[in-house]
Short mmCIF file of C-alpha atoms and ligand atoms in Angstrom, two decimals:
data_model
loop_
_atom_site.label_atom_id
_atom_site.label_comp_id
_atom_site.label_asym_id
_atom_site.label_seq_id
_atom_site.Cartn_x
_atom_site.Cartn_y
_atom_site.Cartn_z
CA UNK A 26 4.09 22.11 15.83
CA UNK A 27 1.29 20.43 17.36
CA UNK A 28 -1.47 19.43 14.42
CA UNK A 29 -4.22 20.68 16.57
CA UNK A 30 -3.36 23.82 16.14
CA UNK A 31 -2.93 24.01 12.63
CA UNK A 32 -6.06 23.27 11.11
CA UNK A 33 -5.90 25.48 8.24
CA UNK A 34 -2.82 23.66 6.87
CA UNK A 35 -3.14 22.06 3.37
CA UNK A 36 -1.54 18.37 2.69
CA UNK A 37 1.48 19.63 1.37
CA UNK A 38 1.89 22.05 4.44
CA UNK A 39 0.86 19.53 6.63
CA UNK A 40 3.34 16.53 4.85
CA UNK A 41 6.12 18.77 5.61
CA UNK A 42 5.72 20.35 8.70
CA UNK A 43 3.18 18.32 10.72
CA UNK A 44 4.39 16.54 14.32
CA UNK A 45 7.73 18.57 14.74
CA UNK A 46 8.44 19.43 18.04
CA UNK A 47 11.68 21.39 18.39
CA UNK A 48 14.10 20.78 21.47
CA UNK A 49 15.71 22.86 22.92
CA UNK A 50 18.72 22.45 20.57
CA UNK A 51 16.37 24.82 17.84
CA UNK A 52 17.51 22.04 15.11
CA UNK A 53 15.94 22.69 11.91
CA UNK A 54 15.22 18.87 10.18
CA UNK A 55 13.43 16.63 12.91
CA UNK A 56 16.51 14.27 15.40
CA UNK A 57 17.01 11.12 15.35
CA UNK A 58 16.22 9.56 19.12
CA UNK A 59 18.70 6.92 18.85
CA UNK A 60 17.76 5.75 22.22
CA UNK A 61 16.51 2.76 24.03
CA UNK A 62 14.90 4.41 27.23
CA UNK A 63 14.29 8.11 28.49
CA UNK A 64 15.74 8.81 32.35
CA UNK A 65 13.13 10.30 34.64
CA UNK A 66 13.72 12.95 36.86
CA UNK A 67 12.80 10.97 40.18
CA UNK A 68 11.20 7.86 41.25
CA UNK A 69 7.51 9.65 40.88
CA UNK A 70 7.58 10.70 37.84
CA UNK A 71 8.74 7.21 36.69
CA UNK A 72 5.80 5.68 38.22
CA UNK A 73 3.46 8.91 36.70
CA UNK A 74 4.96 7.92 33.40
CA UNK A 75 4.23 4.11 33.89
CA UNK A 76 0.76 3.85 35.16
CA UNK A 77 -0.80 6.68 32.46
CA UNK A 78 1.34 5.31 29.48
CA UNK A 79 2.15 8.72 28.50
CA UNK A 80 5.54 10.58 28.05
CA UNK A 81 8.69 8.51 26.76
CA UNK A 82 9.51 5.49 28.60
CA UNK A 83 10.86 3.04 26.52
CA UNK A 84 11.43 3.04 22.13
CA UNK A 85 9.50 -0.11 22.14
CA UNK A 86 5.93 1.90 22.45
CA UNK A 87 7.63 5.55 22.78
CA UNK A 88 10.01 7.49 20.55
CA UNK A 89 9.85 10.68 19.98
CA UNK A 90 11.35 10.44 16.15
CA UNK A 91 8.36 7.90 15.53
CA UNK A 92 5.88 9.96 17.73
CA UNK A 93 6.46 12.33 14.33
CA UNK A 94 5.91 10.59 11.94
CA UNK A 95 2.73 8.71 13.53
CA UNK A 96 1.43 11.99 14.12
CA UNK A 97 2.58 13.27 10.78
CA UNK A 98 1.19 10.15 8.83
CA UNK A 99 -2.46 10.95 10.68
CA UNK A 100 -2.79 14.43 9.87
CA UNK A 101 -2.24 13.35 6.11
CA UNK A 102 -5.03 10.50 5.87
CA UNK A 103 -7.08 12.82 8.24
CA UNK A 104 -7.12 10.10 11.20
CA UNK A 105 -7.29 10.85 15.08
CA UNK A 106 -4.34 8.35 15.72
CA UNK A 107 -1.46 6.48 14.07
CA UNK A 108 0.64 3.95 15.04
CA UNK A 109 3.94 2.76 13.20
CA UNK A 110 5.04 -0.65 12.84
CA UNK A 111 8.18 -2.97 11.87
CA UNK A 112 6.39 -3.44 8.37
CA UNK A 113 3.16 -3.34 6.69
CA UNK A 114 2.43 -6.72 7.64
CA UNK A 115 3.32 -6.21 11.30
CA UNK A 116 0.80 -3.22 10.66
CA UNK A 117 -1.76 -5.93 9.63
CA UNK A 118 -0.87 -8.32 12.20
CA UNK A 119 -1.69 -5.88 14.72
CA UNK A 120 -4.69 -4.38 14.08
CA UNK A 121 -6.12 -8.21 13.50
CA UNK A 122 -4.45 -9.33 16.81
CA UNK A 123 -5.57 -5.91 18.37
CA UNK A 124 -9.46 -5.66 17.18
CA UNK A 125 -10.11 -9.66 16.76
CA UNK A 126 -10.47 -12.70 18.83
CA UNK A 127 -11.36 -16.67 18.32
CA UNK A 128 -14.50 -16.89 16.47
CA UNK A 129 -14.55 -13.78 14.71
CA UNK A 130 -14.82 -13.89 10.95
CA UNK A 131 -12.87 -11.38 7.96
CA UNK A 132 -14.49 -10.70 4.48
CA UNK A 133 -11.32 -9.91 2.23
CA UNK A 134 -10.90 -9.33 -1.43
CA UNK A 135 -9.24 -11.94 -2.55
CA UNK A 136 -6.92 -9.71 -4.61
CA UNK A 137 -4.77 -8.30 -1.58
CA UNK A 138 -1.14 -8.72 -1.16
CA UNK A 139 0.16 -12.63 -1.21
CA UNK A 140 1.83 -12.47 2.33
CA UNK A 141 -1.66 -10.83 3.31
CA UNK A 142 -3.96 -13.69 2.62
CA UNK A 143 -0.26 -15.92 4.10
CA UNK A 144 -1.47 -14.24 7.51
CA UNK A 145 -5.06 -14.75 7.38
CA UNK A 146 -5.21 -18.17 6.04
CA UNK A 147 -1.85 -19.62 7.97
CA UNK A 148 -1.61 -18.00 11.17
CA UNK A 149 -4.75 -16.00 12.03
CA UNK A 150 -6.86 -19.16 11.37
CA UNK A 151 -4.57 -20.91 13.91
CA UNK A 152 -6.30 -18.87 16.49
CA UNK A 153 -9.84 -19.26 15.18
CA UNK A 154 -10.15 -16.23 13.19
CA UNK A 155 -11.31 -17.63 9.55
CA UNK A 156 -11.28 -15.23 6.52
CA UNK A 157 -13.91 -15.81 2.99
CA UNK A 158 -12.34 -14.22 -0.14
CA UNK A 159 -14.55 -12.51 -2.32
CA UNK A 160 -14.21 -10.34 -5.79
CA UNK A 161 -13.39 -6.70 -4.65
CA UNK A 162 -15.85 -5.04 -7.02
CA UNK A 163 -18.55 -7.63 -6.79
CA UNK A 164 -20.32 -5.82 -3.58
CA UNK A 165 -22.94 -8.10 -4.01
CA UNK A 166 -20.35 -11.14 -3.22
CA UNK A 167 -19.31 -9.25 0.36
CA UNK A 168 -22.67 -9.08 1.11
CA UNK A 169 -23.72 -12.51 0.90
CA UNK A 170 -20.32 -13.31 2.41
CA UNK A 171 -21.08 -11.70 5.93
CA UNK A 172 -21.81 -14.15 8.90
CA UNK A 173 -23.01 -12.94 12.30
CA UNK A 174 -19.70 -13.30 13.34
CA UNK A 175 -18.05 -10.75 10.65
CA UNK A 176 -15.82 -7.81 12.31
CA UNK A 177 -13.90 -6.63 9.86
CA UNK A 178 -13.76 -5.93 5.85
CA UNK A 179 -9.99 -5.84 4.52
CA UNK A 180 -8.84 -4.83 0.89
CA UNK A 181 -6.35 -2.57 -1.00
CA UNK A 182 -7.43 -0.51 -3.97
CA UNK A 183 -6.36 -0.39 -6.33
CA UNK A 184 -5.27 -4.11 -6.60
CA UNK A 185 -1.86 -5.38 -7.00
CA UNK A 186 -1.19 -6.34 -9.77
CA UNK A 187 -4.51 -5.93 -12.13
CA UNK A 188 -5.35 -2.32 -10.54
CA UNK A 189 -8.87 -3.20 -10.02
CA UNK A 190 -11.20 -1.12 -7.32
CA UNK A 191 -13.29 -1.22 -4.51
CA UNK A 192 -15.84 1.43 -4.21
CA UNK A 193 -14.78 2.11 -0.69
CA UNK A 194 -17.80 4.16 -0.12
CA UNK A 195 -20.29 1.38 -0.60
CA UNK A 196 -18.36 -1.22 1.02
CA UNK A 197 -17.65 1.38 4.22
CA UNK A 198 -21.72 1.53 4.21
CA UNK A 199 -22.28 -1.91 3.79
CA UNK A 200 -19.52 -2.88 6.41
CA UNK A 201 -21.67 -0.51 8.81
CA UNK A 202 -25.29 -1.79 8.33
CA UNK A 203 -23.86 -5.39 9.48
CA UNK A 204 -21.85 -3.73 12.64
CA UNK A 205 -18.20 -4.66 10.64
CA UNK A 206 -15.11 -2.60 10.37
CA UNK A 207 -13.66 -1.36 6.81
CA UNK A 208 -9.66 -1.52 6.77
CA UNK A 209 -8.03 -0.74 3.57
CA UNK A 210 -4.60 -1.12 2.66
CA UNK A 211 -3.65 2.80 1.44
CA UNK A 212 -0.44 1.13 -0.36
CA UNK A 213 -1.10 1.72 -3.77
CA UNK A 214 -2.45 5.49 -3.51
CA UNK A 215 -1.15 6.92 -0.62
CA UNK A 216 -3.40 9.40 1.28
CA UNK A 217 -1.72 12.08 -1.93
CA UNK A 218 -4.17 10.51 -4.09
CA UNK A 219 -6.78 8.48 -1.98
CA UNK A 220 -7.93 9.83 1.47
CA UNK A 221 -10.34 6.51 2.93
CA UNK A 222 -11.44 8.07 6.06
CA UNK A 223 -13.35 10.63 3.66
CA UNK A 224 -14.86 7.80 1.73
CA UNK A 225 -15.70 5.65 5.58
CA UNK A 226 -13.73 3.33 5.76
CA UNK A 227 -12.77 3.17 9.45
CA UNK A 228 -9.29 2.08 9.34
CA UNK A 229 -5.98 2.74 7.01
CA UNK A 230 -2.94 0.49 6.87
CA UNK A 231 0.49 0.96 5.31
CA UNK A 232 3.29 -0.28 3.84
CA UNK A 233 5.64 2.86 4.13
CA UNK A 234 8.58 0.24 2.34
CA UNK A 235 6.74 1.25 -0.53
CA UNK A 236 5.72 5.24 -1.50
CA UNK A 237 5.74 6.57 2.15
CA UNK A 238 9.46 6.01 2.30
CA UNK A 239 9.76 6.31 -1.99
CA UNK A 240 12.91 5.46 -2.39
CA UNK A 241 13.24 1.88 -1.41
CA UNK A 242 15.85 1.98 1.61
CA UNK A 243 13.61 0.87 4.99
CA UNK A 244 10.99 -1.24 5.73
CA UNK A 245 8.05 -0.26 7.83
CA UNK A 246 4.33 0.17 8.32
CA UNK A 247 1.66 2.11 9.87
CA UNK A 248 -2.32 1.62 10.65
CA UNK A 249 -4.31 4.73 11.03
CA UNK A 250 -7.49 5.25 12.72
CA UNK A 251 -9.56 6.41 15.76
CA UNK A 252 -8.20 7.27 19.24
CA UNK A 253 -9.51 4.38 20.70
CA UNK A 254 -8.87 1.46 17.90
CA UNK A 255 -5.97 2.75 16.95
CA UNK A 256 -4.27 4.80 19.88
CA UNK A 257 -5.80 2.48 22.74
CA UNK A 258 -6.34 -0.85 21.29
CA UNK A 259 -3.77 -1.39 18.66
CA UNK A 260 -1.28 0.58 20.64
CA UNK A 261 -1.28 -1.54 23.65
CA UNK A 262 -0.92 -4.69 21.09
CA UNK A 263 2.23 -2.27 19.99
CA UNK A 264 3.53 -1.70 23.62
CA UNK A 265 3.22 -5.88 24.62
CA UNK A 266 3.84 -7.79 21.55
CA UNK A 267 6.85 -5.44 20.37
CA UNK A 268 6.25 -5.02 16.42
CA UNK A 269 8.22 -1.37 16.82
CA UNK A 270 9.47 0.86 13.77
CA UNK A 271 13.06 1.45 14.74
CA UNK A 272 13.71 5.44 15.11
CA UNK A 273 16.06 5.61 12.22
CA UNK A 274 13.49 3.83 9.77
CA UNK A 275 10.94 6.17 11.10
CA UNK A 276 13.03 9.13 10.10
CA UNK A 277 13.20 8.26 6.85
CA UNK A 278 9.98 7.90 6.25
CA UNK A 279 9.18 11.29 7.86
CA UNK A 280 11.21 12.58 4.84
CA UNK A 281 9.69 10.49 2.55
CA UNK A 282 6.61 12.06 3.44
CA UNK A 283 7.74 15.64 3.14
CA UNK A 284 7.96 15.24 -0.79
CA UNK A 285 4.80 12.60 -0.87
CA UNK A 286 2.75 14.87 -2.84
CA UNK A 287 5.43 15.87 -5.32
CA UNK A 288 6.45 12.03 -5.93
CA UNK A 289 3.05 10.93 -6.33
CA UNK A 290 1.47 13.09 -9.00
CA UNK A 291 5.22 12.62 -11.10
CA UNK A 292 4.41 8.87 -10.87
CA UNK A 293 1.21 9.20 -11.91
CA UNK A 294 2.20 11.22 -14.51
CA UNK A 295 4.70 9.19 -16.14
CA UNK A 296 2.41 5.96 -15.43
CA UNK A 297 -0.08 7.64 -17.81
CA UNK A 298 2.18 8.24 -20.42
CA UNK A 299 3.81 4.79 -19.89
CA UNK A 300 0.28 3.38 -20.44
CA UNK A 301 -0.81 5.67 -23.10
CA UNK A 302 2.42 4.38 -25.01
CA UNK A 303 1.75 0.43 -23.78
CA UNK A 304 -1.98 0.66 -25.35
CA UNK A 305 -0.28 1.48 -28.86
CA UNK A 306 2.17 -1.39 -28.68
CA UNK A 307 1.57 -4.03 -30.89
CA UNK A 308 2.73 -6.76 -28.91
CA UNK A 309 0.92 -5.67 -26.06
CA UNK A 310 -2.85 -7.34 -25.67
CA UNK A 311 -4.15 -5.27 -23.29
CA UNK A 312 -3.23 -2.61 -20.70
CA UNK A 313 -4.30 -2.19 -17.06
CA UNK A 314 -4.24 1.10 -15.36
CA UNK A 315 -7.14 3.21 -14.00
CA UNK A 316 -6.10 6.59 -15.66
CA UNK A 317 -7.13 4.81 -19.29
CA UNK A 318 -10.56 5.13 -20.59
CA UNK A 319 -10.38 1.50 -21.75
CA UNK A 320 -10.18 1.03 -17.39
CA UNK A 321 -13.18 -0.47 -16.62
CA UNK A 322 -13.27 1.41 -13.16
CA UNK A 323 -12.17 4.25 -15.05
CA UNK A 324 -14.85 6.70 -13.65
CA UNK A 325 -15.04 5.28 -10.29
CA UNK A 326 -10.95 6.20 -10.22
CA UNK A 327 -11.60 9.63 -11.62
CA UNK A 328 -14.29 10.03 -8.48
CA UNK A 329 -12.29 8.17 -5.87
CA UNK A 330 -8.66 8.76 -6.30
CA UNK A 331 -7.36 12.56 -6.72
CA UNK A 332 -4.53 10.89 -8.80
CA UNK A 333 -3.98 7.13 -10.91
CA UNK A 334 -0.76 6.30 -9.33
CA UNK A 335 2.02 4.82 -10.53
CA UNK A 336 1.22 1.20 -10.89
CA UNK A 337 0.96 0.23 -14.70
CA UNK A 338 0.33 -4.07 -15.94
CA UNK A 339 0.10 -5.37 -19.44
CA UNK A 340 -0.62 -8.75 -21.04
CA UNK A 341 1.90 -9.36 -24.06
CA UNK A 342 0.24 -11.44 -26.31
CA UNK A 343 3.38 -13.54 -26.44
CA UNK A 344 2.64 -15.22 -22.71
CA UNK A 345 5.59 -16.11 -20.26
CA UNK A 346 8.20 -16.44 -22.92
CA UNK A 347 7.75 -13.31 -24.50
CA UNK A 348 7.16 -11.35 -20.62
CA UNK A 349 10.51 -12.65 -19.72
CA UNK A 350 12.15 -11.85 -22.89
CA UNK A 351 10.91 -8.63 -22.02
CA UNK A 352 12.38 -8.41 -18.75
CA UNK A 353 15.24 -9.45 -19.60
CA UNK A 354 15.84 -7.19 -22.02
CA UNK A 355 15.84 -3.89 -20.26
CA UNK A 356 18.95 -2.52 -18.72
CA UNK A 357 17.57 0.89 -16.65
CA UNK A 358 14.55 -0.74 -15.36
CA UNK A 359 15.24 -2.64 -12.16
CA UNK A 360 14.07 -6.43 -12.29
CA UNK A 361 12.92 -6.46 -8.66
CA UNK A 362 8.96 -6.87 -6.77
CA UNK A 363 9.37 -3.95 -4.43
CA UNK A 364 7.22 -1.01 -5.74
CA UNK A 365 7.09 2.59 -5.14
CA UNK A 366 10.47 3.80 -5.27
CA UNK A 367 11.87 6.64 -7.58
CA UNK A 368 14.06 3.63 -9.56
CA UNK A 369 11.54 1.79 -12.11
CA UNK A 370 11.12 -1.58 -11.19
CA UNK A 371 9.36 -4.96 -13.52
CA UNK A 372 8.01 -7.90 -12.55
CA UNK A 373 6.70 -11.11 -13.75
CA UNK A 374 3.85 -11.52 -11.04
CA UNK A 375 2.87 -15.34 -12.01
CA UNK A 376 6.39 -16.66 -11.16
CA UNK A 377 7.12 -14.07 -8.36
CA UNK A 378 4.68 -12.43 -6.20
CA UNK A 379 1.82 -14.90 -7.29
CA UNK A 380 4.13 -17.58 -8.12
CA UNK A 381 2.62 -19.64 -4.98
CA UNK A 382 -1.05 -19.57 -6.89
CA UNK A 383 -1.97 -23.27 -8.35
CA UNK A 384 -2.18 -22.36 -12.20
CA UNK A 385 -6.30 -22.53 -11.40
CA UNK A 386 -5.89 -20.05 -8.71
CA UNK A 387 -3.80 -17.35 -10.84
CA UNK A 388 -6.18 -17.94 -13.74
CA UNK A 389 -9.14 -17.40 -11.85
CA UNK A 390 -7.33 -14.20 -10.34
CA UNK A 391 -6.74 -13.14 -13.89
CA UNK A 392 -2.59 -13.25 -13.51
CA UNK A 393 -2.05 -14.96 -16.54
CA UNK A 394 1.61 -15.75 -17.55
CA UNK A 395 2.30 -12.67 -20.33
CA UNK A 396 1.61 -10.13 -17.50
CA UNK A 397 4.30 -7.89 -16.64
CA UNK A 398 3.90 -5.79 -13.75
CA UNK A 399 5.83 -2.15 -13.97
CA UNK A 400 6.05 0.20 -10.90
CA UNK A 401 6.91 3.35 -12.47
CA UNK A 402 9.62 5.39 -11.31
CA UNK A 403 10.94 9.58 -11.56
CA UNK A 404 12.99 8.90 -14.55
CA UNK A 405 12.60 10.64 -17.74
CA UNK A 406 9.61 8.26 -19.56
CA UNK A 407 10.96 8.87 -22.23
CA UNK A 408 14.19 6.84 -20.97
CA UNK A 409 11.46 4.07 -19.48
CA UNK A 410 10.17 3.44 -23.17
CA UNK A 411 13.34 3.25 -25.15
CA UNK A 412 14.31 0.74 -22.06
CA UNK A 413 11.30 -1.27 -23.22
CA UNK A 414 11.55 -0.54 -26.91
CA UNK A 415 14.37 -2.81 -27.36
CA UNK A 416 12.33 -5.47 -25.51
CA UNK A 417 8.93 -4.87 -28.32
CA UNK A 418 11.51 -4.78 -31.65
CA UNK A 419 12.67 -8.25 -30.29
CA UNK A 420 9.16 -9.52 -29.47
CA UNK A 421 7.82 -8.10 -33.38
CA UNK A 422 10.08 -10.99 -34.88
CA UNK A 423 8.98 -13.31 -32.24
CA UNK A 424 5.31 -14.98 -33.11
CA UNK A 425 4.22 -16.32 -29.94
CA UNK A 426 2.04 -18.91 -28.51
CA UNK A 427 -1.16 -17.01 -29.66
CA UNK A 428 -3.24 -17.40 -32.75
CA UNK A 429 -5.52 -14.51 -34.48
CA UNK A 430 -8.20 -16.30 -32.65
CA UNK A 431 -6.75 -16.47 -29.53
CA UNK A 432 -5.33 -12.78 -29.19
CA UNK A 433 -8.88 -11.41 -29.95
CA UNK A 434 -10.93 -13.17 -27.02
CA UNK A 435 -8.11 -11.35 -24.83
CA UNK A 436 -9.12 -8.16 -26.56
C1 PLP B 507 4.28 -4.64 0.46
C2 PLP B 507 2.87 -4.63 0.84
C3 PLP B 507 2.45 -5.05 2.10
C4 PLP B 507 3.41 -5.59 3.14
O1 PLP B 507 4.29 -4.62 3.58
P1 PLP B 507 5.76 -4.94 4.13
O2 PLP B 507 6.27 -3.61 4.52
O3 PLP B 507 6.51 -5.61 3.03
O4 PLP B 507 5.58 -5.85 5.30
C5 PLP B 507 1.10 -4.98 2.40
N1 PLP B 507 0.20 -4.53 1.49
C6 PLP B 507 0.58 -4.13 0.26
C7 PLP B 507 -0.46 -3.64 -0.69
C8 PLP B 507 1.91 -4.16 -0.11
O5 PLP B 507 2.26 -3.78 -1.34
#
């Protein structure tokens, strides 16, 4: 079912059905082309196929399995063209390698994923591509960042792991009046709750490890955008340099998809509730997820997101000692840093994720060492709570590091 010709189809529709072409088989669920190369029927039609780059040729640039979910992944975030990658990064990598060259210059938040700012600083600036950091609501700090030689904003919103925003709007218009490109990284929201296109930003990148695929069993990644960006200039990246989603991977994420909707507003759901509960907890200082009216950004989430997601941090006032206690004393929750699967997972971001920040760095990021990072899952919350219950009654008996004084500048 071509997308073209099913305008009128609503996300859900469209997560479930959009991109399937049926063989001539008539199977139901989308195949699997576990295959390396497609046979042509003579010599001319192989050199057709070669010199116009369309039609299979060869599962490093076509497969049919991943034609679907590229095309499937597009209609969703409302984008002309998709491509799908080994990973998010390799997502990243691409469009950078694709859409940049030696002597261009990035403005990125500063709060973007650690392996993120890894590529930038480590291996794009190897090739004369230099990135500035700035604050991701500050728009005033992007502005005075630009250089004449700025292509390209890049951030994710909400933020991992402090759920801040970016008003993607304002940064899409300021990225236009200076002739730059707005990327954001779609991770955290999925196009279920957060659709950038409609907000300007010109191109979307995933991590489908994360929701996309929801259950935590592949890794892969996607950028979505215009035909030419995306489906000229990021695809030919895709066909020389060889960053391919493998068929199988791409499968599962095509069913990941189907239930996107579904997954996301349960997550949010029990995120709420899980942060609802978190804000009443003694030991817990503060709380950060957009969905609570204490969220700074709260009304800017209300406008931008159609959902909160499932992302929920808190600061115990008992610092690292009383965060790992914590983690170590639940027994449902997974202790892992992968996010967005249907299993709850913790973290302790300033001795995992961030755990590469000098103390200055993570302090000025605001990762300080009672933060606990929860990616909330599809069991019961009620289950998620009396798995971190256990954790609290040990932690009321426990003073911690904190004064009176102390615990009320956190307030
Ligand atoms: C995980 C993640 C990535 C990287 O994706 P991989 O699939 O692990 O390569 C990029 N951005 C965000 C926001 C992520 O959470």
């Amino acid at each position: 079912m071509p997308i073209d010709d099913t305008p009128e189809l609503g996300f859900a529709s469209l997560a479930v059905r959009a991109g399937q072409q049926r063989t001539l088989e008539g199977e139901h669920a989308e195949p699997i082309f576990a295959t390396s190369s497609f046979v042509f029927a003579n010599a001319a039609e192989a050199a057709a196929r070669f010199s116009t780059a369309t039609g299979n040729i060869y599962s490093r640039f076509t497969n049919p399995t991943v034609r679907v979910f590229q095309e499937r992944l597009a209609a969703l975030e409302g984008g002309e063209a998709c491509i799908a990658t080994s990973s998010g990064m390799a997502a990243i990598l691409a469009t950078c390698m694709a859409l940049l060259k030696s002597g261009d210059h990035i403005v990125s938040a500063n709060a973007v994923f650690g392996t993120t700012v890894s590529l930038f600083n480590q291996y794009l600036a190897k090739f004369g591509v230099a990135t500035s950091y700035v604050s991701l609501s500050d728009i005033a700090a992007w502005e005075a960042a630009i250089r004449p030689e700025t292509r390209l904003f890049f951030l994710e919103t909400p933020s991992n792991p402090l759920m801040e925003l970016a008003d993607i709007r304002a940064l899409a218009d300021l990225a236009h009046a200076h002739g730059c490109l707005l990327v954001v990284d779609n991770c955290f929201c999925t196009p279920a709750l957060q659709r950038p296109f409609e907000l300007g930003a010109d191109l979307v990148i995933h991590s489908a490890t994360k929701y996309l695929d929801g259950q935590g069993r592949c890794v892969g990644g996607a950028v979505v955008g215009d035909r030419q960006r995306v489906g000229v200039d990021i695809y030919g990246f895709l066909r020389t340099a060889g960053p391919t989603l493998s068929p199988f991977n791409a499968w599962v994420f095509l069913k990941g998809l189907e239930t996107l909707s579904l997954r996301m507003r349960a997550h949010s759901e029990g995120a709420l509730r899980l942060a609802q509960w978190l804000e009443a907890q003694p030991a817990v200082a503060r709380v950060y997820y957009p969905g609570l009216p204490s969220h700074p950004q709260h009304e800017l989430a209300k406008r931008q997101q159609s959902g909160f997601g499932g992302i929920v941090s808190f600061e115990l006032r008992g610092g690292r000692e009383a965060a790992w206690a914590l983690i170590d004393s639940t027994r449902l929750i997974s202790i892992t840093a992968n996010l967005g699967d249907a299993k709850t997972t913790v973290t302790h971001p300033a001795t995992t994720t961030h755990g590469r920040l000098t103390p200055q760095e993570r302090e000025t990021a605001g990762i300080r060492e009672g933060l606990v990072r929860i990616s909330v899952g599809l069991e019961d919350v009620a289950d998620i709570q009396r798995d971190l219950e256990r954790g609290f009654q040990c932690l009321a008996s426990y003073p911690g590091p904190f004064s009176a004084r102390e615990e009320a500048t956190l307030r």
